[in-house]
mmCIF file of C-alpha atoms in Angstrom:
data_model
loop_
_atom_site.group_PDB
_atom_site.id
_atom_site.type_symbol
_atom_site.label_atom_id
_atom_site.label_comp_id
_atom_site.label_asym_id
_atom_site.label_seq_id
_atom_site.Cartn_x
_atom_site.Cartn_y
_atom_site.Cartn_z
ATOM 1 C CA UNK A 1 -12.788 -12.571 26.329
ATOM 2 C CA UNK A 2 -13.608 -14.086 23.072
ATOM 3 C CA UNK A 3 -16.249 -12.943 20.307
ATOM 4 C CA UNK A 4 -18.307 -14.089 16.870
ATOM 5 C CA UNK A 5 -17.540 -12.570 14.000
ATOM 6 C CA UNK A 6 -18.604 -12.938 10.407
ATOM 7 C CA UNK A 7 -15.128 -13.564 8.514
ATOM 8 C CA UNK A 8 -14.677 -15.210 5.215
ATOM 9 C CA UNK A 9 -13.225 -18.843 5.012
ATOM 10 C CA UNK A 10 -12.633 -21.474 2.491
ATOM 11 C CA UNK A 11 -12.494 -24.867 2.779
ATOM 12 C CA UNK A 12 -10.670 -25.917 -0.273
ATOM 13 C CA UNK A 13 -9.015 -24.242 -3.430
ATOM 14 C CA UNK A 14 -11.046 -23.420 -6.169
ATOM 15 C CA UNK A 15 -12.364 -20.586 -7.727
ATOM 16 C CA UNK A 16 -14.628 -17.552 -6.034
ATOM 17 C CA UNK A 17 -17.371 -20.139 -5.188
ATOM 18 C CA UNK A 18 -15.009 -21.099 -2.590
ATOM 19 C CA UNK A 19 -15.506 -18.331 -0.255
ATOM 20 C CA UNK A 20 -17.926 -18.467 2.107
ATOM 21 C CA UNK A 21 -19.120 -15.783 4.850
ATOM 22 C CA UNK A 22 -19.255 -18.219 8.288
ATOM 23 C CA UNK A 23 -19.042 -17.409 12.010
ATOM 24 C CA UNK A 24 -15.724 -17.533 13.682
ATOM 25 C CA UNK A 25 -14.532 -17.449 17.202
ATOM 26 C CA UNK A 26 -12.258 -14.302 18.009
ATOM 27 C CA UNK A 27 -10.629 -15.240 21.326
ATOM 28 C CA UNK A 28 -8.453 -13.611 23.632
ATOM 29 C CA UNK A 29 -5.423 -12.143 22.445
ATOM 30 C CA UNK A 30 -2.294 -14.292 22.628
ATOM 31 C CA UNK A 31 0.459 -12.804 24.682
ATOM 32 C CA UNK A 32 2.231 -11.131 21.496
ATOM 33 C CA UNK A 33 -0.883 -10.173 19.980
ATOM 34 C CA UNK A 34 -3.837 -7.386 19.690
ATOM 35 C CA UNK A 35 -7.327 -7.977 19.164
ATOM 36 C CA UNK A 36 -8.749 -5.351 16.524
ATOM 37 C CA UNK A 37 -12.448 -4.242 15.542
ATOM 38 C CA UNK A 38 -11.776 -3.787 11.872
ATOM 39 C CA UNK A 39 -13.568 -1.043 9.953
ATOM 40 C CA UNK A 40 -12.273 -1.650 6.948
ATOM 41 C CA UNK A 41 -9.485 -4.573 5.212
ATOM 42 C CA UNK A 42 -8.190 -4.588 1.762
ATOM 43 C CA UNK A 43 -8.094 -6.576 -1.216
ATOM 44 C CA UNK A 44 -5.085 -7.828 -3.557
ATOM 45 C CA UNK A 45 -4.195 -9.967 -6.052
ATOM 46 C CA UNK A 46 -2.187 -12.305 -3.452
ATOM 47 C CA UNK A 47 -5.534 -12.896 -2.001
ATOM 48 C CA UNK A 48 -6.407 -14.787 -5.061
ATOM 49 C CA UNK A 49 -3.188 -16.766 -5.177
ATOM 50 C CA UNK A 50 -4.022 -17.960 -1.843
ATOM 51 C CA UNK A 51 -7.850 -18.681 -2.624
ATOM 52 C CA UNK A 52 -6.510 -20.632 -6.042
ATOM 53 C CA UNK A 53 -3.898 -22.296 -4.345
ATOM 54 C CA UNK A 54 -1.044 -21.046 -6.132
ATOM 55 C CA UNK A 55 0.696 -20.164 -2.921
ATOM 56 C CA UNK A 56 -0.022 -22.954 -0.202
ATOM 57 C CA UNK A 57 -1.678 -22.931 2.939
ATOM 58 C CA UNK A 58 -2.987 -25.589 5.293
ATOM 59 C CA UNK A 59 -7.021 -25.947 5.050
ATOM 60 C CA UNK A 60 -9.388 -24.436 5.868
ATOM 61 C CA UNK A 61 -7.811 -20.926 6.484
ATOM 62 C CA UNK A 62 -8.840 -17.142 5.632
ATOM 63 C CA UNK A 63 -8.054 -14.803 3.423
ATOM 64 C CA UNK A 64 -6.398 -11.279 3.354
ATOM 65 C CA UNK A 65 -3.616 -9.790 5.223
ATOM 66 C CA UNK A 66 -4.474 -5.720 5.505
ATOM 67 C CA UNK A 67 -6.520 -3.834 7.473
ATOM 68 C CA UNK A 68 -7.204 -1.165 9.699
ATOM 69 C CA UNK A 69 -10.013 -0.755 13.291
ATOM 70 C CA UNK A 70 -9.269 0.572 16.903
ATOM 71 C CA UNK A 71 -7.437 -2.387 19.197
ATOM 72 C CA UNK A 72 -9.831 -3.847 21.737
ATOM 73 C CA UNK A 73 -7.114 -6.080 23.513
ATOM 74 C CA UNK A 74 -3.858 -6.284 24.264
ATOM 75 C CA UNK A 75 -1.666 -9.116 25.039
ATOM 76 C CA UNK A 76 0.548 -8.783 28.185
ATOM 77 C CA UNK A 77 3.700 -8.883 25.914
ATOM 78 C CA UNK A 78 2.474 -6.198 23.323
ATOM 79 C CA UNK A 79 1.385 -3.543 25.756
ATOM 80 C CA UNK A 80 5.054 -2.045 25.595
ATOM 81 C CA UNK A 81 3.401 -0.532 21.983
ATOM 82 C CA UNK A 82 -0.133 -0.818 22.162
ATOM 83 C CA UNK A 83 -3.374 -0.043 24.498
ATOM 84 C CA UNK A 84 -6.753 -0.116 24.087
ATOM 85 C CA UNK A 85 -8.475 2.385 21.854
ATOM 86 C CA UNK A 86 -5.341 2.839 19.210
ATOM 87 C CA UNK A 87 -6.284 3.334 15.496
ATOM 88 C CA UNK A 88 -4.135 1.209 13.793
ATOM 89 C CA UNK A 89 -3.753 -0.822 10.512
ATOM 90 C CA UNK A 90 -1.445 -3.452 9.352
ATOM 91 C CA UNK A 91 -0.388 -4.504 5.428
ATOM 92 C CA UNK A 92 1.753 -7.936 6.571
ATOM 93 C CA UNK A 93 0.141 -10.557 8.626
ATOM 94 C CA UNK A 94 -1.586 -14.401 9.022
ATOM 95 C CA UNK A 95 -4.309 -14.717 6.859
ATOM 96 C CA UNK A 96 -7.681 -13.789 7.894
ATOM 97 C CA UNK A 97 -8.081 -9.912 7.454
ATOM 98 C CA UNK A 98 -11.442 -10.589 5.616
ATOM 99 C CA UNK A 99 -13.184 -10.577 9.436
ATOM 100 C CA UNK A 100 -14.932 -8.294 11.124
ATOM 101 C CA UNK A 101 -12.236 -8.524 13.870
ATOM 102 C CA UNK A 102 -9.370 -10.597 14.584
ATOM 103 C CA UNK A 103 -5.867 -11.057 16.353
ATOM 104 C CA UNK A 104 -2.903 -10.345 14.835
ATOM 105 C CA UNK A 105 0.771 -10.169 15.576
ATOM 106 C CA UNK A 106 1.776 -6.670 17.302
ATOM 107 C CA UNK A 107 4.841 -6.752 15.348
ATOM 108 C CA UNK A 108 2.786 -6.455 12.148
ATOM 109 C CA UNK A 109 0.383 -3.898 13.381
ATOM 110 C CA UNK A 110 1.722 -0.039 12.953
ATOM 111 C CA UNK A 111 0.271 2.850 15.104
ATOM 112 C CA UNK A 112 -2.471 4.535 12.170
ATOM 113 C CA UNK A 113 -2.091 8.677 12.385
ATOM 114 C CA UNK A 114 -5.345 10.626 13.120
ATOM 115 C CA UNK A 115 -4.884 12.024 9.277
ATOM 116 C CA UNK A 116 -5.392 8.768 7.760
ATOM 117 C CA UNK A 117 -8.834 6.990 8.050
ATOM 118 C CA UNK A 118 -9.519 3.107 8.086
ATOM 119 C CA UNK A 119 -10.062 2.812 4.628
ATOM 120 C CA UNK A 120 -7.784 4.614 3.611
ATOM 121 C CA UNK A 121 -4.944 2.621 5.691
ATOM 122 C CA UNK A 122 -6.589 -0.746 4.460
ATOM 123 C CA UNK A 123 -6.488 0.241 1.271
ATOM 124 C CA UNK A 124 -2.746 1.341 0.959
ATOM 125 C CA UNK A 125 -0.989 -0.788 3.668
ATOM 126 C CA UNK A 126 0.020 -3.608 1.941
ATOM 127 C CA UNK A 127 0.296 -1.900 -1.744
ATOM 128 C CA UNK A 128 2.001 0.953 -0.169
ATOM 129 C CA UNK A 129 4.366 -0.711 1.989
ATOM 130 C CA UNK A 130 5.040 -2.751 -1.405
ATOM 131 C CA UNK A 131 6.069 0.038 -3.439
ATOM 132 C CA UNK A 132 8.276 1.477 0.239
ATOM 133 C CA UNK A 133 10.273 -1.560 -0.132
ATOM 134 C CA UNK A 134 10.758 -1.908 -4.274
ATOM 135 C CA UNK A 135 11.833 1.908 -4.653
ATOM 136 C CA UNK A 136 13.409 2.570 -1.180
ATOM 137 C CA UNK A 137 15.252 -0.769 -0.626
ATOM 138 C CA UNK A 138 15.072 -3.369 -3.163
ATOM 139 C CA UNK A 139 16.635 -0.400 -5.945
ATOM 140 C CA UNK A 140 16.753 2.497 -3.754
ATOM 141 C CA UNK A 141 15.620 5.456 -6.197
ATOM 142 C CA UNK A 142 17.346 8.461 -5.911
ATOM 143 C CA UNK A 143 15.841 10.612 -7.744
ATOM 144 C CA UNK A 144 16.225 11.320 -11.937
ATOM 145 C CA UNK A 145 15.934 7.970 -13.270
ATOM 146 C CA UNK A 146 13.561 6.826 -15.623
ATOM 147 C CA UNK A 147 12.448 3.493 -14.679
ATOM 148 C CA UNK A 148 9.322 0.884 -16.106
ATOM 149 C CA UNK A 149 6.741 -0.074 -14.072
ATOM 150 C CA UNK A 150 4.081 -2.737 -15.094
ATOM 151 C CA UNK A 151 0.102 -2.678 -14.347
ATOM 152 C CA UNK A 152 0.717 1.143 -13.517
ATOM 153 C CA UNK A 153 -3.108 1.725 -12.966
ATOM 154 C CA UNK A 154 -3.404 -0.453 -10.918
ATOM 155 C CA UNK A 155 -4.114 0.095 -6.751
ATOM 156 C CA UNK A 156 -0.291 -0.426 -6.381
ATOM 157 C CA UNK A 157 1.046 1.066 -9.688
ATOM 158 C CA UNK A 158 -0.982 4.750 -9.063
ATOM 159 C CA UNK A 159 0.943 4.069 -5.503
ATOM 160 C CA UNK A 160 4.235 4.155 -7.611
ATOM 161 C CA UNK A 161 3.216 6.752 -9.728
ATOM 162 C CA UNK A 162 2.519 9.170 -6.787
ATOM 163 C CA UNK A 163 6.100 7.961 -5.430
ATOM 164 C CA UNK A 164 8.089 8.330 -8.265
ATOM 165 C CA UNK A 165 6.707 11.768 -9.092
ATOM 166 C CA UNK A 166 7.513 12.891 -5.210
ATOM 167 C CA UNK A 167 10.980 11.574 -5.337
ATOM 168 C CA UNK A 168 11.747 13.161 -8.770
ATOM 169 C CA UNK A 169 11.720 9.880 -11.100
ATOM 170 C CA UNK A 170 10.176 9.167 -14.341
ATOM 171 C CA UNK A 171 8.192 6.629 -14.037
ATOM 172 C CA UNK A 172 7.081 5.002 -17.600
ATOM 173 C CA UNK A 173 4.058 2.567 -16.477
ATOM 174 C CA UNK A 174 2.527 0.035 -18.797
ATOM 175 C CA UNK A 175 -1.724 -0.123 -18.870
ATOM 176 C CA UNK A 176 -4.326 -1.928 -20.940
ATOM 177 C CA UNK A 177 -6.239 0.661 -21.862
ATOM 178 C CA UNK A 178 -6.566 3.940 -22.628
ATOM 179 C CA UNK A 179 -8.550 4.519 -19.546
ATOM 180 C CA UNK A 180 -6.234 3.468 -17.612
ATOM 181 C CA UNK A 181 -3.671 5.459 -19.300
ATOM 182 C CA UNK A 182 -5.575 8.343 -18.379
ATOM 183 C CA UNK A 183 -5.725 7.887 -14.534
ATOM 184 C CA UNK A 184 -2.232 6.662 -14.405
ATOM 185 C CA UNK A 185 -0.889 9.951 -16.004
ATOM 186 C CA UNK A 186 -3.600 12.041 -14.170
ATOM 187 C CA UNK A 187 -1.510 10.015 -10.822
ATOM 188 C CA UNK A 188 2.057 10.812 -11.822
ATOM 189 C CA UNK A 189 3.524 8.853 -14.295
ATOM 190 C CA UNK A 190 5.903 10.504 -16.837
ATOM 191 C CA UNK A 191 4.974 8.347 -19.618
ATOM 192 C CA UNK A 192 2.413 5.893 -20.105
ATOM 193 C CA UNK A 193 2.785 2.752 -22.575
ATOM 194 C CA UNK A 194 -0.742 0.808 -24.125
ATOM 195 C CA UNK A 195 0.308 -2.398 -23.771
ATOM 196 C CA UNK A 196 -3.040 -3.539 -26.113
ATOM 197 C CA UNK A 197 -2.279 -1.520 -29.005
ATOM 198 C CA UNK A 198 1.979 -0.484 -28.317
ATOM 199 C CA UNK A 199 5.016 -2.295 -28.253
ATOM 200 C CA UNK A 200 6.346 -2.277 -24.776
ATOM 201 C CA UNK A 201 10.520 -2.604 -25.805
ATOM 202 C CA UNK A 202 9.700 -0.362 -28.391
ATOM 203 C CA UNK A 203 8.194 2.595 -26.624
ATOM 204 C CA UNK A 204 10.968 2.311 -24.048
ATOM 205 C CA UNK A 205 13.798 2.483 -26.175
ATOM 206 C CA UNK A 206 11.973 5.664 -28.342
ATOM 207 C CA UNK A 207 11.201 7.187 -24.519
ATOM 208 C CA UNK A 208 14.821 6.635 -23.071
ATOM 209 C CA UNK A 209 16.559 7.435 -26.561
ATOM 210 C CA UNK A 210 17.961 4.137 -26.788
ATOM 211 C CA UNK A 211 19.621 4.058 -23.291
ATOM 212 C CA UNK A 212 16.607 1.797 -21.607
ATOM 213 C CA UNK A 213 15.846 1.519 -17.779
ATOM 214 C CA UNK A 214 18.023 0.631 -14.838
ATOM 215 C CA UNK A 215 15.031 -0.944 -13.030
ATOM 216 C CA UNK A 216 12.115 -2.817 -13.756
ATOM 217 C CA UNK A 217 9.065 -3.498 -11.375
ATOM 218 C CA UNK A 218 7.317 -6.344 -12.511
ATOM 219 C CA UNK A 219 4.199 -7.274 -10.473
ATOM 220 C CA UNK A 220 2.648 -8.941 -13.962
ATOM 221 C CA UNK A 221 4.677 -12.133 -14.012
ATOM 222 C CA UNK A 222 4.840 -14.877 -17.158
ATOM 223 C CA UNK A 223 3.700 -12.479 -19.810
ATOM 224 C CA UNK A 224 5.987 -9.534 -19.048
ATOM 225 C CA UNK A 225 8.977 -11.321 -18.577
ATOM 226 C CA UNK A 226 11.218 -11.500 -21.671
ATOM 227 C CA UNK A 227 9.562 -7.754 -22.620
ATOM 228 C CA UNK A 228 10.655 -6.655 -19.494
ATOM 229 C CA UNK A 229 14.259 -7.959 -19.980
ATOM 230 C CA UNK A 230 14.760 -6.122 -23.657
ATOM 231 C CA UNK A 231 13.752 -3.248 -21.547
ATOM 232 C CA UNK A 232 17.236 -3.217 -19.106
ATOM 233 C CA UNK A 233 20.076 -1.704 -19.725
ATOM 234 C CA UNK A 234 23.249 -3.744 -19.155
ATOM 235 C CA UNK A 235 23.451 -4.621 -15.583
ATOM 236 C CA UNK A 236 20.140 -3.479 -15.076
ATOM 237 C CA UNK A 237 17.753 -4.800 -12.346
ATOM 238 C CA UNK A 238 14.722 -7.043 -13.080
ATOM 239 C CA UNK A 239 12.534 -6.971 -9.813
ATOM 240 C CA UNK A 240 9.656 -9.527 -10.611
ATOM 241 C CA UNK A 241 7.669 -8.942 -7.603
ATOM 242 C CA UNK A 242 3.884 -10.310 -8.947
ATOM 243 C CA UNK A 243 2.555 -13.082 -10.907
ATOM 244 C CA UNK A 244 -0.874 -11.355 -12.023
ATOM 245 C CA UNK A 245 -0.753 -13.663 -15.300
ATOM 246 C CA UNK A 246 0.763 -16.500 -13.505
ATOM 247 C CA UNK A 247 4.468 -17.355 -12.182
ATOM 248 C CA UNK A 248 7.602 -16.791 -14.011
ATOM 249 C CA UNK A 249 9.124 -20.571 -14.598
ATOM 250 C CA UNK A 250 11.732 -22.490 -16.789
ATOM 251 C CA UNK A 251 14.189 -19.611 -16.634
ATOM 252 C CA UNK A 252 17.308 -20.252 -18.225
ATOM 253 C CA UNK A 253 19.960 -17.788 -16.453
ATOM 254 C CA UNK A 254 21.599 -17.718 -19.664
ATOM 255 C CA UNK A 255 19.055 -15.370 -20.768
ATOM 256 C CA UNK A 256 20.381 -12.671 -18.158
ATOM 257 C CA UNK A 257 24.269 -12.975 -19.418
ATOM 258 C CA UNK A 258 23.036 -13.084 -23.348
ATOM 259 C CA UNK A 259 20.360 -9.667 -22.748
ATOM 260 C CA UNK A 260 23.370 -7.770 -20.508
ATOM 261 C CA UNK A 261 24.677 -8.871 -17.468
ATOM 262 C CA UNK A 262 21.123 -8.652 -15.600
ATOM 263 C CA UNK A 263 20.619 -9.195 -12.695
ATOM 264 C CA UNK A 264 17.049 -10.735 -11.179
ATOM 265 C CA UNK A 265 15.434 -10.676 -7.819
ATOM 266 C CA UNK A 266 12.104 -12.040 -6.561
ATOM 267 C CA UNK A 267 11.414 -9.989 -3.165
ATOM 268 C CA UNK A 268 8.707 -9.994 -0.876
ATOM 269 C CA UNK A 269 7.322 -7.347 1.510
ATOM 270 C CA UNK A 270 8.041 -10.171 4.545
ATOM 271 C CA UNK A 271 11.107 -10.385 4.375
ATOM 272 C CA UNK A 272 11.775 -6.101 3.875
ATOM 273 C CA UNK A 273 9.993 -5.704 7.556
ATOM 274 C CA UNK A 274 10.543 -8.598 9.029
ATOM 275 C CA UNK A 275 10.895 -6.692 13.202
ATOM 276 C CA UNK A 276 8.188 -4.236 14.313
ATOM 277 C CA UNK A 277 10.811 -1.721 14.231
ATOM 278 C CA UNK A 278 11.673 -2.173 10.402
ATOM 279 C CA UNK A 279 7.715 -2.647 9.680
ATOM 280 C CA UNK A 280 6.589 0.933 11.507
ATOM 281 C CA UNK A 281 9.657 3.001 9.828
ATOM 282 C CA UNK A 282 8.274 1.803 6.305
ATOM 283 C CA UNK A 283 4.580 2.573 7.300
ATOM 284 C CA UNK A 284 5.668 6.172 8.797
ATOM 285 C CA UNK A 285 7.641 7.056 5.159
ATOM 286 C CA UNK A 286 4.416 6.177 3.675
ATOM 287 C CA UNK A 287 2.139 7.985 6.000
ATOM 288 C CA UNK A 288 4.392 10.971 5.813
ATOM 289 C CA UNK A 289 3.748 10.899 1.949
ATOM 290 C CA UNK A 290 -0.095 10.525 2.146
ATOM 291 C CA UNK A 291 -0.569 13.040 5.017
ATOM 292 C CA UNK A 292 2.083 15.581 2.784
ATOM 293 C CA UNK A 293 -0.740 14.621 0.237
ATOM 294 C CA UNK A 294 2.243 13.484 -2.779
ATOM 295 C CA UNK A 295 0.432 10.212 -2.083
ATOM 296 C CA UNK A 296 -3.669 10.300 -2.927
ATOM 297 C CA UNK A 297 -5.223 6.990 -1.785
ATOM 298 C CA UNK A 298 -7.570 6.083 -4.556
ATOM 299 C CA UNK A 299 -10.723 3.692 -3.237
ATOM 300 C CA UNK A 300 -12.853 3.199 -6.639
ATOM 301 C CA UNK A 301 -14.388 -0.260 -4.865
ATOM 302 C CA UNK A 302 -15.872 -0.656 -2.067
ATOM 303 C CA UNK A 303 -17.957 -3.924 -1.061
ATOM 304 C CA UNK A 304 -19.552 -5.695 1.998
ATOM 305 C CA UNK A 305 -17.536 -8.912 3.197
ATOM 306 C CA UNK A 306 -20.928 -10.908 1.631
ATOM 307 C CA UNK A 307 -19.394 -9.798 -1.974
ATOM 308 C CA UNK A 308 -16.172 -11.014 -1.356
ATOM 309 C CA UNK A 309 -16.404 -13.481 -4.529
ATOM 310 C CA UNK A 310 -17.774 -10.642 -6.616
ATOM 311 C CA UNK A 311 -14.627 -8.440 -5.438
ATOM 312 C CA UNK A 312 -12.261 -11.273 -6.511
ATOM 313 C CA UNK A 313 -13.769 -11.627 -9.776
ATOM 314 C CA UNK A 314 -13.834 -8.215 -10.248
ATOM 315 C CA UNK A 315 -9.963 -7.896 -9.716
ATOM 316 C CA UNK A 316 -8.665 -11.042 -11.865
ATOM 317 C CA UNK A 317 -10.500 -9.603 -14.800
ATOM 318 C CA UNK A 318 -8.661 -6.301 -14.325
ATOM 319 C CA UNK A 319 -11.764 -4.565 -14.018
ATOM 320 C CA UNK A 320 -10.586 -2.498 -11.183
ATOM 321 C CA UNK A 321 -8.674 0.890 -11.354
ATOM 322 C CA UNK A 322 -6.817 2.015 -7.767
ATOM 323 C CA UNK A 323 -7.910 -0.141 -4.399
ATOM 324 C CA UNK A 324 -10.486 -2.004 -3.540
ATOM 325 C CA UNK A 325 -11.684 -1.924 0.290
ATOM 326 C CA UNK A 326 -14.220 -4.474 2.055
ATOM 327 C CA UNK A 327 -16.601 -2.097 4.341
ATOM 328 C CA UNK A 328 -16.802 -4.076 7.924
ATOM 329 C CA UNK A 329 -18.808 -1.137 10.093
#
């Protein structure tokens, strides 16, 4: 049985002008699919990629891919894991999570604990399940490294923070201000480095003695690069995960052998949980975490779906401290 909805589409690439609040036709679930009344979805800096057109995607098409609301419908194929009335949430799916309900894949969608409400799940989902798959699989931390971790105020560096401080690792996060400084200490971090007024190589090699990082998690992009390559120690591990001040190009591998050996990756969260299986194991570490309460979730914006430009804007111009949650009861 199908239903209107208010969801947010765009017709073309451009800036936040581009989104507009429209009706949209939620029909039955396919067979591999669950129909869910969202209470709340999330917002992150991908979304913006997609609404600028960095990262391409046939028009006109939503935005957002996290969320959380009780399932409605089931598909015949997805009732193996899911029935009517489940609280569940989801960090990895088609766009379109700015909607007051939609279908998604049942592979993407993870069973929500009682513990955890709907904001809460749409706020950490995808920047949770982000920092599950950089520290637990991309460079699985052990425990008693010191490692450097860009935008660390942000909704998923205070994620990191939190993580890094429950699995016994210094985390040394970079902010802009000394706000954010503040809140990303106050969340875990071991050290914090003022990117506006400090020398980012510097700092590290004063913090680590002159023995620099094994790791760095680099959700910033083109102007963190080459810092965050000074920053490795030989054979160290550049994860460039982001582009928050636009994409990493005209990389000359040289750079890796001349700086140490380095080694580079570019992950994605996609390709960490690509089954339903892989997916729900990296939500349940996470949940475990937040419900243990080593892992706060920290909402400081909250907006209606109407605001969704105002959200965006808000987010480029790093404005924002922790998540930001669209409000869909």
């Amino acid at each position: 049985m199908s239903q209107v909805v208010k969801a947010i589409r765009i017709e073309q690439n451009g800036g936040p002008e581009v989104l507009k609040l429209v009706d949209v036709e939620v029909s039955a679930p396919a067979d591999n699919e669950v129909t869910i009344q969202q209470h709340a979805a999330g917002l992150n800096f991908i979304d913006i990629y997609f609404r600028e057109g960095l990262y391409k995607q046939p028009l006109p098409h939503g935005l957002g891919a996290e969320g959380a609301g009780v399932v409605t419908a089931v598909g015949k194929l997805a009732k193996k894991r899911f029935k009517v009335g489940d609280r569940v949430a989801y960090g990895q799916s088609p766009l379109g999570g700015y909607a007051q309900a939609r279908n998604v894949p049942a592979a993407q969608v993870v069973h929500l604990p009682k513990g955890i409400s709907f904001e809460e799940a749409a706020a950490i989902m995808l920047k949770g399940l982000t920092v599950q798959y950089l520290f637990r699989q991309t460079y699985r931390l052990q425990g008693g490294e010191t490692i450097l971790f860009h935008a660390a105020a942000g909704g998923v560096g205070l994620i990191a923070c939190q993580w890094a401080k429950a699995l016994g690792v210094k985390l040394i996060g970079t902010v802009s201000s000394p706000e954010k400084a503040v809140i990303a200490k106050a969340n875990g971090a071991w050290q914090v480095i003022d990117y506006s007024k400090e020398n980012v190589v510097e700092r590290v090699m004063e913090l680590t003695k002159g023995k620099k990082v094994p790791v760095v998690y680099d959700g910033v992009g083109k102007d963190t690069w080459l810092a965050s390559l000074d920053c490795l120690q030989p054979r160290g591990l550049m994860v460039s995960y982001g582009n928050a001040s636009g994409p990493v190009d005209g990389v000359n591998l040289g750079i890796l052998a001349t700086k140490g050996s380095l080694y580079v990756t570019r992950p994605t969260l996609g390709t960490h949980v690509n089954t339903a299986e892989k997916m729900q194991a990296a939500a349940d570490e996470l949940f475990d975490l937040v419900l243990k309460k080593k892992i706060k979730v920290r909402i400081d914006q909250r907006y209606p779906l109407a605001q969704a430009a105002d959200a965006q804007i808000a987010l480029a111009a790093r404005k924002t401290t922790g998540a930001t949650v669209f409000t869909l009861d």
